[in-house]
Short mmCIF file of C-alpha atoms in Angstrom, two decimals:
data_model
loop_
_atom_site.label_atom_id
_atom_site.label_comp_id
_atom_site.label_asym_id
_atom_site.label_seq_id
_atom_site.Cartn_x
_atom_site.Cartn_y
_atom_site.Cartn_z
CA UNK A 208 -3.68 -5.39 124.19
CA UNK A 209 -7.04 -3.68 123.42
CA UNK A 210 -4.92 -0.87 122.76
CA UNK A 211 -2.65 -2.57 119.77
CA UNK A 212 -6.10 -3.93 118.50
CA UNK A 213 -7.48 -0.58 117.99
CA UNK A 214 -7.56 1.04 114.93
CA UNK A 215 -6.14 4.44 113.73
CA UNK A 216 -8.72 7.11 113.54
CA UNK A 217 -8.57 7.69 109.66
CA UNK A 218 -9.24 4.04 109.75
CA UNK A 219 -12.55 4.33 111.58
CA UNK A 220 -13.58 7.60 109.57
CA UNK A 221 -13.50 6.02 106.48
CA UNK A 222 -15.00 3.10 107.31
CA UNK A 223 -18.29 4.11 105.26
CA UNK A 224 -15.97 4.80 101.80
CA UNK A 225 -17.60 3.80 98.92
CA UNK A 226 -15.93 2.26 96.03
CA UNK A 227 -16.10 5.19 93.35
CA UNK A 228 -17.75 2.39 90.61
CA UNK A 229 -20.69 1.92 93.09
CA UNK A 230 -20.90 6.28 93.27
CA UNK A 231 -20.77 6.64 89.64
CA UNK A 232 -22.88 3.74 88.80
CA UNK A 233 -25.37 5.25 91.67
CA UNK A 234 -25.27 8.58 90.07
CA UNK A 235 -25.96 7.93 86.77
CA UNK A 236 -28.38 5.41 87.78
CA UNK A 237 -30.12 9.08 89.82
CA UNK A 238 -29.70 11.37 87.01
CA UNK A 239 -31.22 8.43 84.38
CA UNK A 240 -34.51 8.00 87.39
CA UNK A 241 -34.91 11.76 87.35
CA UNK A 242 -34.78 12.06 83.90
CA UNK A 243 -37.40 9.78 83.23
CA UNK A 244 -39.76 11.41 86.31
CA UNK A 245 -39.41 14.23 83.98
CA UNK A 246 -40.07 12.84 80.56
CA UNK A 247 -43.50 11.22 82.27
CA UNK A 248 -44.25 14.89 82.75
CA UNK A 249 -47.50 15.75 80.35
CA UNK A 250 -45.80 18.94 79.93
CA UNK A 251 -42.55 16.63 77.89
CA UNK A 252 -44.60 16.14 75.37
CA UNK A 253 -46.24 17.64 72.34
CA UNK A 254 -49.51 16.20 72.66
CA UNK A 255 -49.92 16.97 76.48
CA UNK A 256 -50.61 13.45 77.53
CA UNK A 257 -47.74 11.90 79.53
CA UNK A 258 -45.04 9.44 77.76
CA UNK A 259 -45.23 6.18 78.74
CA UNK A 260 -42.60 4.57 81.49
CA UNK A 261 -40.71 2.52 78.66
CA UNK A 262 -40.05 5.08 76.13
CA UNK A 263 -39.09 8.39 79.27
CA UNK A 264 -36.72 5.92 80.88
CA UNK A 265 -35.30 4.79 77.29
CA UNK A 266 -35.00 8.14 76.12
CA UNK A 267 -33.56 9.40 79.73
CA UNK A 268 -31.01 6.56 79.63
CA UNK A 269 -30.11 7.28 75.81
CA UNK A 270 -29.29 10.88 77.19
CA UNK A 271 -27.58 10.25 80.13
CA UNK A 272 -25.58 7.41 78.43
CA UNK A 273 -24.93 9.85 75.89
CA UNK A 274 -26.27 7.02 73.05
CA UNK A 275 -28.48 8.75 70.94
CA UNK A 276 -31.21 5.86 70.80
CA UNK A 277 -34.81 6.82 70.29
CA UNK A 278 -37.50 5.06 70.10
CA UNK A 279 -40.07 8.03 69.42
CA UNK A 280 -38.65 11.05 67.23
CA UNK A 281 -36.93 13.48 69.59
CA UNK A 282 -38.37 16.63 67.51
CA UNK A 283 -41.98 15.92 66.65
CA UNK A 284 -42.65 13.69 69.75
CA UNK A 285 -41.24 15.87 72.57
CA UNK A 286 -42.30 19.04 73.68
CA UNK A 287 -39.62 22.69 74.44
CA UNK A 288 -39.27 21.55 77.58
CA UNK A 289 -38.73 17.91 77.02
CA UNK A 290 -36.33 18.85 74.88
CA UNK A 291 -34.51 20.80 77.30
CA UNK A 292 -35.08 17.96 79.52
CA UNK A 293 -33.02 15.62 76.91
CA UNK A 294 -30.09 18.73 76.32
CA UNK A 295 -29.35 18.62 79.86
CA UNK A 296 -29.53 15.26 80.41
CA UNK A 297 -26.99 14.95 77.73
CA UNK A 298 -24.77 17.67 79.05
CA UNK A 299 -24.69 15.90 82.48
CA UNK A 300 -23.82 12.65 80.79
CA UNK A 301 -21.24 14.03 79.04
CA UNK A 302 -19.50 15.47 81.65
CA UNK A 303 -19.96 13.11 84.08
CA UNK A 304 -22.19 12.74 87.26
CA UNK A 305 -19.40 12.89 89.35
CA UNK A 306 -17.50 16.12 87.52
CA UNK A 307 -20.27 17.88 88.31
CA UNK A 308 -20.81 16.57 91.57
CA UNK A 309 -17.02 17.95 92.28
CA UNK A 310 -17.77 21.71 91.01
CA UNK A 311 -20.68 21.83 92.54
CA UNK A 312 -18.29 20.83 96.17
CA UNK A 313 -16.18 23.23 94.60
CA UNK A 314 -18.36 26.46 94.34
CA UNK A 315 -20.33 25.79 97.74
CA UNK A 316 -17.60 25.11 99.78
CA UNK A 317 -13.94 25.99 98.42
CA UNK A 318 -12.48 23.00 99.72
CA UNK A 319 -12.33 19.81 98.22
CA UNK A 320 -11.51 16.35 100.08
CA UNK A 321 -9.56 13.32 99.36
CA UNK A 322 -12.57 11.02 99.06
CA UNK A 323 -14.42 13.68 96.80
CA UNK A 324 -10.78 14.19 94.67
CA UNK A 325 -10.68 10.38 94.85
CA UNK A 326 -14.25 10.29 93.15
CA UNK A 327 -13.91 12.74 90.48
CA UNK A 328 -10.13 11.18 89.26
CA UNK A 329 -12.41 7.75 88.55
CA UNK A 330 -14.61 10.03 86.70
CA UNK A 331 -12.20 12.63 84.72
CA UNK A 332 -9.77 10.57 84.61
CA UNK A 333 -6.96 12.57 86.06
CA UNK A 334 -3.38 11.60 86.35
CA UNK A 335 -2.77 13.93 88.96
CA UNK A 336 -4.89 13.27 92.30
CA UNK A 337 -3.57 17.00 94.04
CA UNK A 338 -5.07 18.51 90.74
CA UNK A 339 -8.55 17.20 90.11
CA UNK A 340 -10.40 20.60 91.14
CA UNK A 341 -8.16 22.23 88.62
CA UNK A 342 -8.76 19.61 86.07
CA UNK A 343 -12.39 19.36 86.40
CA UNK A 344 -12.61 23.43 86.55
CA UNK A 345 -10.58 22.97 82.48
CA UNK A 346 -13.36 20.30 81.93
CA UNK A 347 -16.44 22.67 82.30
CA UNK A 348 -14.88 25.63 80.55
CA UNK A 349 -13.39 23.37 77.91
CA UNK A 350 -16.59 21.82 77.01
CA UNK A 351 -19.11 25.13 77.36
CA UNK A 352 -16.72 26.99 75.25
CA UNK A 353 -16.32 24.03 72.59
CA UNK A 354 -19.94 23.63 72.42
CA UNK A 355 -20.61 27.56 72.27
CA UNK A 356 -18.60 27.92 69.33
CA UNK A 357 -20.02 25.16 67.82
CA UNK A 358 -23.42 26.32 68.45
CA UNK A 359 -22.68 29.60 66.84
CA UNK A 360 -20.98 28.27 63.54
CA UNK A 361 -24.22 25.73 62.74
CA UNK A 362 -26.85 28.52 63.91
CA UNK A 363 -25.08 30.77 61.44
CA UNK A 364 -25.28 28.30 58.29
CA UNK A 365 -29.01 27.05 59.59
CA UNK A 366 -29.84 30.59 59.39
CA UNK A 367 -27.45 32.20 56.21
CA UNK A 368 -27.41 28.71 54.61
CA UNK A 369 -30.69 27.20 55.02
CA UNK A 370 -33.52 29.86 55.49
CA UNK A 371 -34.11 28.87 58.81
CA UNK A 372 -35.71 32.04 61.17
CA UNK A 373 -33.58 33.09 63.66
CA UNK A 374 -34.75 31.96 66.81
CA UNK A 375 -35.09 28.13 65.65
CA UNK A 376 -31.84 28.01 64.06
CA UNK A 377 -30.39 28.92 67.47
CA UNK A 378 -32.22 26.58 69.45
CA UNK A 379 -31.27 23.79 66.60
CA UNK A 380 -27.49 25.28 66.80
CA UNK A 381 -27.36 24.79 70.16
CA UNK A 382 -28.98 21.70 70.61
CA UNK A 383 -26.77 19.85 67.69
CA UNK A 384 -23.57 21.24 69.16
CA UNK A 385 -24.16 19.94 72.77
CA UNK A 386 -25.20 16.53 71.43
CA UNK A 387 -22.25 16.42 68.90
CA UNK A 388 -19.38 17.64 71.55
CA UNK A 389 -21.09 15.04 74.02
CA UNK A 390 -21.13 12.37 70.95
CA UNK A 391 -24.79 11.79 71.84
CA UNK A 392 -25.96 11.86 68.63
CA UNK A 393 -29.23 13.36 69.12
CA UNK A 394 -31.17 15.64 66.63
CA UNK A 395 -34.08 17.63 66.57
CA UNK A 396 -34.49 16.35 62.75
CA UNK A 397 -36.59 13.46 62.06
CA UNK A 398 -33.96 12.51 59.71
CA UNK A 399 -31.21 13.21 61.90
CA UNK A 400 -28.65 15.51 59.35
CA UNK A 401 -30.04 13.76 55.88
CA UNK A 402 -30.94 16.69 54.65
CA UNK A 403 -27.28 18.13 55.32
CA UNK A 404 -24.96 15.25 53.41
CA UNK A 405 -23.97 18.06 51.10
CA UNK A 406 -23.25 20.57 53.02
CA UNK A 407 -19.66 20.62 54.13
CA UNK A 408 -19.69 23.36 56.53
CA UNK A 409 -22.48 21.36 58.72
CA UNK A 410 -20.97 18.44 58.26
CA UNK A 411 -17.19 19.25 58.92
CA UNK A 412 -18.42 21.50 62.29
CA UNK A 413 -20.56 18.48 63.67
CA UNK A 414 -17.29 16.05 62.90
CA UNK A 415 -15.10 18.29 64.61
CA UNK A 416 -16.97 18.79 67.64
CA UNK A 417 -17.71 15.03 67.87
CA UNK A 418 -13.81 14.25 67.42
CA UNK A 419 -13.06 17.01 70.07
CA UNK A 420 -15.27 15.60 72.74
CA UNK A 421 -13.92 11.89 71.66
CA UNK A 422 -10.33 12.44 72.11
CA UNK A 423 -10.96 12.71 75.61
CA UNK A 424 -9.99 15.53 77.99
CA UNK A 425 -6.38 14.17 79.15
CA UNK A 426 -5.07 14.22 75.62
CA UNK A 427 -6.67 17.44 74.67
CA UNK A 428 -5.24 19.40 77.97
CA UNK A 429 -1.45 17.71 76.94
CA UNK A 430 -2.05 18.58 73.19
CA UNK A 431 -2.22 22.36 74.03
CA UNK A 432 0.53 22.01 76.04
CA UNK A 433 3.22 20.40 73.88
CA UNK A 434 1.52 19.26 70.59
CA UNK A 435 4.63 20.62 69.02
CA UNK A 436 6.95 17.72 70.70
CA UNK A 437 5.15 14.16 69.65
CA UNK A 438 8.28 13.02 71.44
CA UNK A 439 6.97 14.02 75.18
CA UNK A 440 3.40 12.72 74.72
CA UNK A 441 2.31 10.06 77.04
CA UNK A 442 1.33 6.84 76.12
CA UNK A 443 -2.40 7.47 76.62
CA UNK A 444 -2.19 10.57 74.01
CA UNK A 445 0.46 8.67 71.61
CA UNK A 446 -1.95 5.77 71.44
CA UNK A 447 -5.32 8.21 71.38
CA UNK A 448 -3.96 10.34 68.55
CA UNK A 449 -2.62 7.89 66.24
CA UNK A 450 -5.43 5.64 66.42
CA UNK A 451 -8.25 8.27 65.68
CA UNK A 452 -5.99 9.55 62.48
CA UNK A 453 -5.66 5.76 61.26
CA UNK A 454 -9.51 4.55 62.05
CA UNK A 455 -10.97 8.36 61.11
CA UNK A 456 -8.65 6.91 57.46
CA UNK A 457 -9.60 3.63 57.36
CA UNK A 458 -13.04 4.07 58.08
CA UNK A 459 -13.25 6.46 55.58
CA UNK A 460 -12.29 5.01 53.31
CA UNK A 461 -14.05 1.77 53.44
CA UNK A 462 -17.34 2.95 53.57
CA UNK A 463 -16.96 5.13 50.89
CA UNK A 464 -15.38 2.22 48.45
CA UNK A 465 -18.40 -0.29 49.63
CA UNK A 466 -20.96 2.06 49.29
CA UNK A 467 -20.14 4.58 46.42
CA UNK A 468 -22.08 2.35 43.74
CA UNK A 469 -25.10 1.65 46.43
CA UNK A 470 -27.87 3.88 45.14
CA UNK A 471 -29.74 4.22 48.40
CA UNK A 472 -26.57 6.28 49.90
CA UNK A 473 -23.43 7.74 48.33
CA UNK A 474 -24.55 6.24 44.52
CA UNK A 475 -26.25 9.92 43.41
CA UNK A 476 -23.49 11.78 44.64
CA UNK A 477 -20.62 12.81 43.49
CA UNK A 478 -17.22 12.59 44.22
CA UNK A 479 -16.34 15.38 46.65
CA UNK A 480 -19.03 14.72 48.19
CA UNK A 481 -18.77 11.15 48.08
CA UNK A 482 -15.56 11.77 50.21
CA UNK A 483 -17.64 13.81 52.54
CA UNK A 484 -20.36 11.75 53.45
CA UNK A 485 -17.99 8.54 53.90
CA UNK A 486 -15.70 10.56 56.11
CA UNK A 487 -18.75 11.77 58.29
CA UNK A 488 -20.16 8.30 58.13
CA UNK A 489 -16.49 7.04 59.91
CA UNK A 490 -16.98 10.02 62.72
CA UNK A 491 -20.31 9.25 63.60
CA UNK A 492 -19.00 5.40 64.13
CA UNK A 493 -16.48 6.64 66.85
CA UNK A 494 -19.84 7.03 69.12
CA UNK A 495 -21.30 10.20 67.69
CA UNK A 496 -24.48 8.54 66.39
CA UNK A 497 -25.50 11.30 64.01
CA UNK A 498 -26.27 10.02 60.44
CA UNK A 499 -26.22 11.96 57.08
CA UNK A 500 -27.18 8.33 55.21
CA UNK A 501 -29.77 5.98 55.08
CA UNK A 502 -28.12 3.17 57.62
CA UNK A 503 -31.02 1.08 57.18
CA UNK A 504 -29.77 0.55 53.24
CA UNK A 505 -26.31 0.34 53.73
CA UNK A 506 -25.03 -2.84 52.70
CA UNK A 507 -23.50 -5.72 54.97
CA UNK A 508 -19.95 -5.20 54.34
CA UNK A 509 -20.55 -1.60 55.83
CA UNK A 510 -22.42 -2.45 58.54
CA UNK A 511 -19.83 -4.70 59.93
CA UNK A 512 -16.67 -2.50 59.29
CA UNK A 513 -19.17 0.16 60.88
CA UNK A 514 -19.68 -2.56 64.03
CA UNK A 515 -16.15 -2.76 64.09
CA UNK A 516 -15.60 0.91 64.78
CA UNK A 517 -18.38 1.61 66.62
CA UNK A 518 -17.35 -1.43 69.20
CA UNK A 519 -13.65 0.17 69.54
CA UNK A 520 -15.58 3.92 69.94
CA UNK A 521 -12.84 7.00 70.50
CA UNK A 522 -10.36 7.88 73.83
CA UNK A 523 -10.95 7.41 77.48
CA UNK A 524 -12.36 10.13 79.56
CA UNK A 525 -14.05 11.96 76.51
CA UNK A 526 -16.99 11.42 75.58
CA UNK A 527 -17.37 8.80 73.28
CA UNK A 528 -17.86 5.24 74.05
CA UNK A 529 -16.48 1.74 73.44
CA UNK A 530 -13.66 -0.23 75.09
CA UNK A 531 -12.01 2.95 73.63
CA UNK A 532 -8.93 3.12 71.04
CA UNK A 533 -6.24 2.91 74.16
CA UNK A 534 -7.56 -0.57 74.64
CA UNK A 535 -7.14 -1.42 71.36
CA UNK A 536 -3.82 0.05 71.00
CA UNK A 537 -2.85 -1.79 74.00
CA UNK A 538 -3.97 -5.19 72.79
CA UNK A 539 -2.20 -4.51 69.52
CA UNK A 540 1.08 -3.84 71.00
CA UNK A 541 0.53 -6.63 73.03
CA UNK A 542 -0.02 -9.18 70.47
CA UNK A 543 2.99 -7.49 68.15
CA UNK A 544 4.91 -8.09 71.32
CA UNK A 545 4.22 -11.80 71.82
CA UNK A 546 4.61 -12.17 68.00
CA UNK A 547 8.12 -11.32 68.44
CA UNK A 548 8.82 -13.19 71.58
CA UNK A 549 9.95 -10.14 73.74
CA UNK A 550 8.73 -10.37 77.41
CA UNK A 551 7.68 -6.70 78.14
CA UNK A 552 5.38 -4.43 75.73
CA UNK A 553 6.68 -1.57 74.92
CA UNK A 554 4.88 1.57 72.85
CA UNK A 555 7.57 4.23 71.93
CA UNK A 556 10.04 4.89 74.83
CA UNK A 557 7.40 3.41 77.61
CA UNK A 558 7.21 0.38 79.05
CA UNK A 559 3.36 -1.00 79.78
CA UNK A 560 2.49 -2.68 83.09
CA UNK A 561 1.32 -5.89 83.07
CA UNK A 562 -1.51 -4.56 84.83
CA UNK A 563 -2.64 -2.16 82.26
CA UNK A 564 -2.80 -5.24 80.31
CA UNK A 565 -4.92 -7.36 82.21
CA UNK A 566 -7.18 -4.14 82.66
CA UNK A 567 -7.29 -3.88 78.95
CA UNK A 568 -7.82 -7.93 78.36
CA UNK A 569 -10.80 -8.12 81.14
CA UNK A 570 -12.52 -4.82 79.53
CA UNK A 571 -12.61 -6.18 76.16
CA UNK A 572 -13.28 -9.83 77.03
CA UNK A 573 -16.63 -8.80 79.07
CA UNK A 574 -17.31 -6.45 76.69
CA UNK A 575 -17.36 -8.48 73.71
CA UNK A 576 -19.38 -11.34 75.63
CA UNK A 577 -21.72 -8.39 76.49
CA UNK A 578 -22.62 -7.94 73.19
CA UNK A 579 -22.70 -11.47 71.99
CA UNK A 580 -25.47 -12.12 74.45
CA UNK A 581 -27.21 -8.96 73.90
CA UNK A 582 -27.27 -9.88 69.71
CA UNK A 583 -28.18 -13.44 70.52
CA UNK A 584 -31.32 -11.97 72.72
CA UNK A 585 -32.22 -9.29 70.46
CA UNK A 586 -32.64 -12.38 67.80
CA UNK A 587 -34.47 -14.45 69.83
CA UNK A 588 -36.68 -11.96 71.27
CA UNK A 589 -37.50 -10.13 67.71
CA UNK A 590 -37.64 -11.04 63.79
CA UNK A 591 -35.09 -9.03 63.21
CA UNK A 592 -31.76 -10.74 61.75
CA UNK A 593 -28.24 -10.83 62.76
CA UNK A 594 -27.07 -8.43 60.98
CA UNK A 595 -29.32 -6.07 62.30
CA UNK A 596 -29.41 -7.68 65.73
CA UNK A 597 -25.70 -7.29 66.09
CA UNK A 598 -25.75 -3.69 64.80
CA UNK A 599 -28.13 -2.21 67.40
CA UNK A 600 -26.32 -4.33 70.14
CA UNK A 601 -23.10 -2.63 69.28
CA UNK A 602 -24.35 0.32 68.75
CA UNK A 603 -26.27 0.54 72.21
CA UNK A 604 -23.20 -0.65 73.88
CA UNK A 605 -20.66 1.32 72.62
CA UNK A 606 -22.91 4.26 73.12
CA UNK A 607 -23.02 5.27 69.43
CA UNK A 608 -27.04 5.74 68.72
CA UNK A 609 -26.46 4.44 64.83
CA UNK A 610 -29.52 2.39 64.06
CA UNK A 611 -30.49 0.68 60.84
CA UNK A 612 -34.16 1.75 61.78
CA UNK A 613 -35.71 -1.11 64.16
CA UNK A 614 -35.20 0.53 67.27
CA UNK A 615 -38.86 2.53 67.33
CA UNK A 616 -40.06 -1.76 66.50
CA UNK A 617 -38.47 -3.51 69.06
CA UNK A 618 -41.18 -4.85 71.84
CA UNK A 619 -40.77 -3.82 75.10
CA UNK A 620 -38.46 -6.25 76.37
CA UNK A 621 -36.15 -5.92 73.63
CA UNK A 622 -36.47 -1.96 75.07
CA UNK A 623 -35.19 -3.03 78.43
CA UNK A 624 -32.08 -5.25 77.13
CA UNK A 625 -30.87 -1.91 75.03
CA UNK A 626 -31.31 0.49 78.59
CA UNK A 627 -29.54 -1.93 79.92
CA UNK A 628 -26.63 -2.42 77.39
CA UNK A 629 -26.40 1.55 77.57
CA UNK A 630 -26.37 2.22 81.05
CA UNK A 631 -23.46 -0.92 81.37
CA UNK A 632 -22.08 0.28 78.22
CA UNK A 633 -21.74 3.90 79.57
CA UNK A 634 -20.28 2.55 83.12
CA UNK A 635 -19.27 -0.59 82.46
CA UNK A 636 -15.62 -0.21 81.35
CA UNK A 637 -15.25 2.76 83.30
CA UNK A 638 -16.26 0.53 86.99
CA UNK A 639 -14.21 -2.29 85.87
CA UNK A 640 -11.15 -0.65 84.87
CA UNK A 641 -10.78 1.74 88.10
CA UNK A 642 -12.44 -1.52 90.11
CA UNK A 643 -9.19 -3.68 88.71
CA UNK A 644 -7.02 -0.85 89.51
CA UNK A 645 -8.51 -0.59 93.04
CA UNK A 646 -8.03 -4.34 93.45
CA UNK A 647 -4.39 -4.78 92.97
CA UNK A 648 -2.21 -5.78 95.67
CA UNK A 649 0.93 -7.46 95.80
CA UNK A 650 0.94 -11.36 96.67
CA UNK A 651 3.44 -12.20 99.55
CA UNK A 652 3.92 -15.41 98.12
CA UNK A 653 4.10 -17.14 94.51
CA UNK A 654 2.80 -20.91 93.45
CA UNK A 655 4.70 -22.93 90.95
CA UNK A 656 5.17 -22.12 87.56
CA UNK A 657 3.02 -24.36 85.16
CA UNK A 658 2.28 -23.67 81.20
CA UNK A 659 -0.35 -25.03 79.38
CA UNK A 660 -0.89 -25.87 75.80
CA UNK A 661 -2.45 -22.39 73.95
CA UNK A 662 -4.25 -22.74 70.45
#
């Protein structure tokens, strides 16, 4: 009998497993403690006295989260090296804790096992479980390449287009591109890229890079392999693509209606680049967080489509933020379903789960109630109104960095409720999703049927 009790050895070896949401939570949760050790540093700062605790661990959560939240200004305010500090924070973020994590397994030891394969697919999201070293090999050259390019292409304009010396233009190059592949949204510029709303080659580089890293790696790697047959895409990429195209539109061109008369933005422009600055206003929404207007003097109507977009944020496994634009696709086709009265959703030639659509329902239910109760504290906690409330709620949440200017105002506590909505913003739908994925199992028996009145 004690023999039939026992259990199978692979049983009792992985007895310890952790759920991969609790290992990415507890890695980010590392990376964002060292990287606020490090911004206490004297040395992190300009002035050679250390930071204090609120403002390293907001900026080292804004960097890891990949937000782009300050509440001191990132160029004057830190030092070379807490700069650096913030760049590789951000590159880490952007990759993912657990990516890296993987290479690192990778490079030291060739081999690669199913728990750490099981870790990094929560993280990259990979399809394939037998090809996660390969995939997250693609990820790092993918992203150092995209960013290097990048880098190149603004150093040569700061330099050729803007007088900038040489060795600052690269180091502003550099840092810009990492920050806009990684939709961070940080900048070395007091005024963020202000001073750049004309300039199309800065602008259109910075958009590009943020829409690269946004799309998500998935859809990239199956774009380059059959971009030229829409008809073989997955759901994931169908859903991914068309979405960015029609919010990237829409987006554009709602700010740029609302706001072309407003004479604290687009109203002394003209209209080229009108069209510019609204279209780069609509990227930055999709999580980016750089800014090349005022957002403090936008007016409401923009601020709430821009809530809008900023709360849906670009494709899973990039690096953007928000519930992402598959699980808004997902509820769409959902409710087009039910508003025809067929029993399965369907998009293209693919049926959905009913599982992906629970997943998608839970993410966006919690998240939304996240960032009512985050708006409803900011309000009660500040003197700041809803509208601006709700903004910098979103905005921390969905990762984007956007800010309408009261973040450097807010007191301490109202500090600690954005770190918060960052780090669960940055994790959040990530854990849940793979921890509802996890947690399905089949039920060996069904209860009666029931329905209840709806609406």
């Amino acid at each position: 009998m004690g023999l039939m009790t026992r259990r199978p050895a692979w049983q009792r070896r992985n007895t310890g497993f952790r759920h991969p949401a609790q290992v990415i939570s507890i890695g980010f949760g590392t990376a964002v403690g060292l990287g606020t050790a490090l911004l206490s540093l004297p040395v992190a700062t300009r002035s050679g006295q250390s930071a204090p605790l609120i403002d390293a661990l907001f900026t080292a959560t804004s960097a890891v989260c990949v937000t782009g939240l300050v509440t001191v200004d990132t160029g004057s305010y830190w030092s070379s090296f807490g700069q650096v500090i913030i760049l590789l924070l951000i590159q880490a973020g952007g990759l993912g804790i657990m990516t890296l994590a993987t290479l690192f397994t990778v490079l030291v030891s060739r081999r690669l096992g199913l728990r750490a394969r099981f870790l990094a697919q929560a993280e990259t999201k990979s399809l394939d479980l037998s090809d996660v070293r390969g995939v997250v090999r693609r990820i790092v050259v993918f992203s150092l390449v995209s960013e290097a390019v990048v880098a190149v292409a603004l150093a040569l304009r700061f330099a050729a287009g803007h007088g900038e010396p040489v060795w600052p233009a690269i180091c502003h190059g550099v840092f810009h591109a990492v920050s806009a592949f990684n939709n961070a949204g940080f900048s070395t510029n007091a005024d963020s890229l202000v001073g750049y709303v004309t300039d199309p080659w800065v602008n259109l580089v910075v958009a590009g890079a943020v829409v690269l890293g946004g799309l998500g790696f998935p859809v990239v790697f199956e774009l380059a392999r059959c971009w030229r047959r829409p008809a073989m895409w997955s759901v994931m990429t169908r859903l991914t693509v068309v979405l960015t195209v029609t919010l990237l539109t829409l987006g554009t061109a709602v700010l740029t209606l609302t706001e072309r008369t407003n004479p604290a933005t687009l109203g002394p422009l003209s209209g080229p680049e009108k069209l510019l600055a609204g279209f780069f206003a609509s990227t930055m929404t999709r999580t980016a967080g750089f800014n090349s207007l005022d957002i403090g003097a936008m007016r409401p109507e923009s601020l709430l489509a821009s809530d809008v977009l900023m709360f849906i944020g670009g494709g899973s496994a990039g690096t953007a933020g928000g519930i992402k634009v598959t699980t808004f696709g997902l509820l769409a086709f959902v409710l087009w379903s039910e508003m025809r009265g067929e029993t399965h959703v369907n998009v293209g030639r693919r049926r959905v789960p009913p599982s992906n659509q629970r997943q998608a329902l839970a993410v966006a239910l919690l998240s939304v109630g996240a960032v009512i109760a985050a708006t409803f504290a900011l309000v009660v906690m500040t003197n700041h109104g809803l509208e601006r409330a709700l903004f910098e709620a979103v905005s921390a949440f969905a990762t984007v960095g956007l800010s309408t200017g009261i973040t450097g105002s807010l007191p301490p506590q109202a500090d600690l409720l954005l770190v918060v909505l960052m780090f669960a913003g940055r994790i959040g739908p990530l854990t849940l999703a793979s921890a509802l994925a996890l947690r399905e199992r089949t039920r060996r028996f069904e209860l009666p049927e029931e329905r209840t009145i709806v609406g």
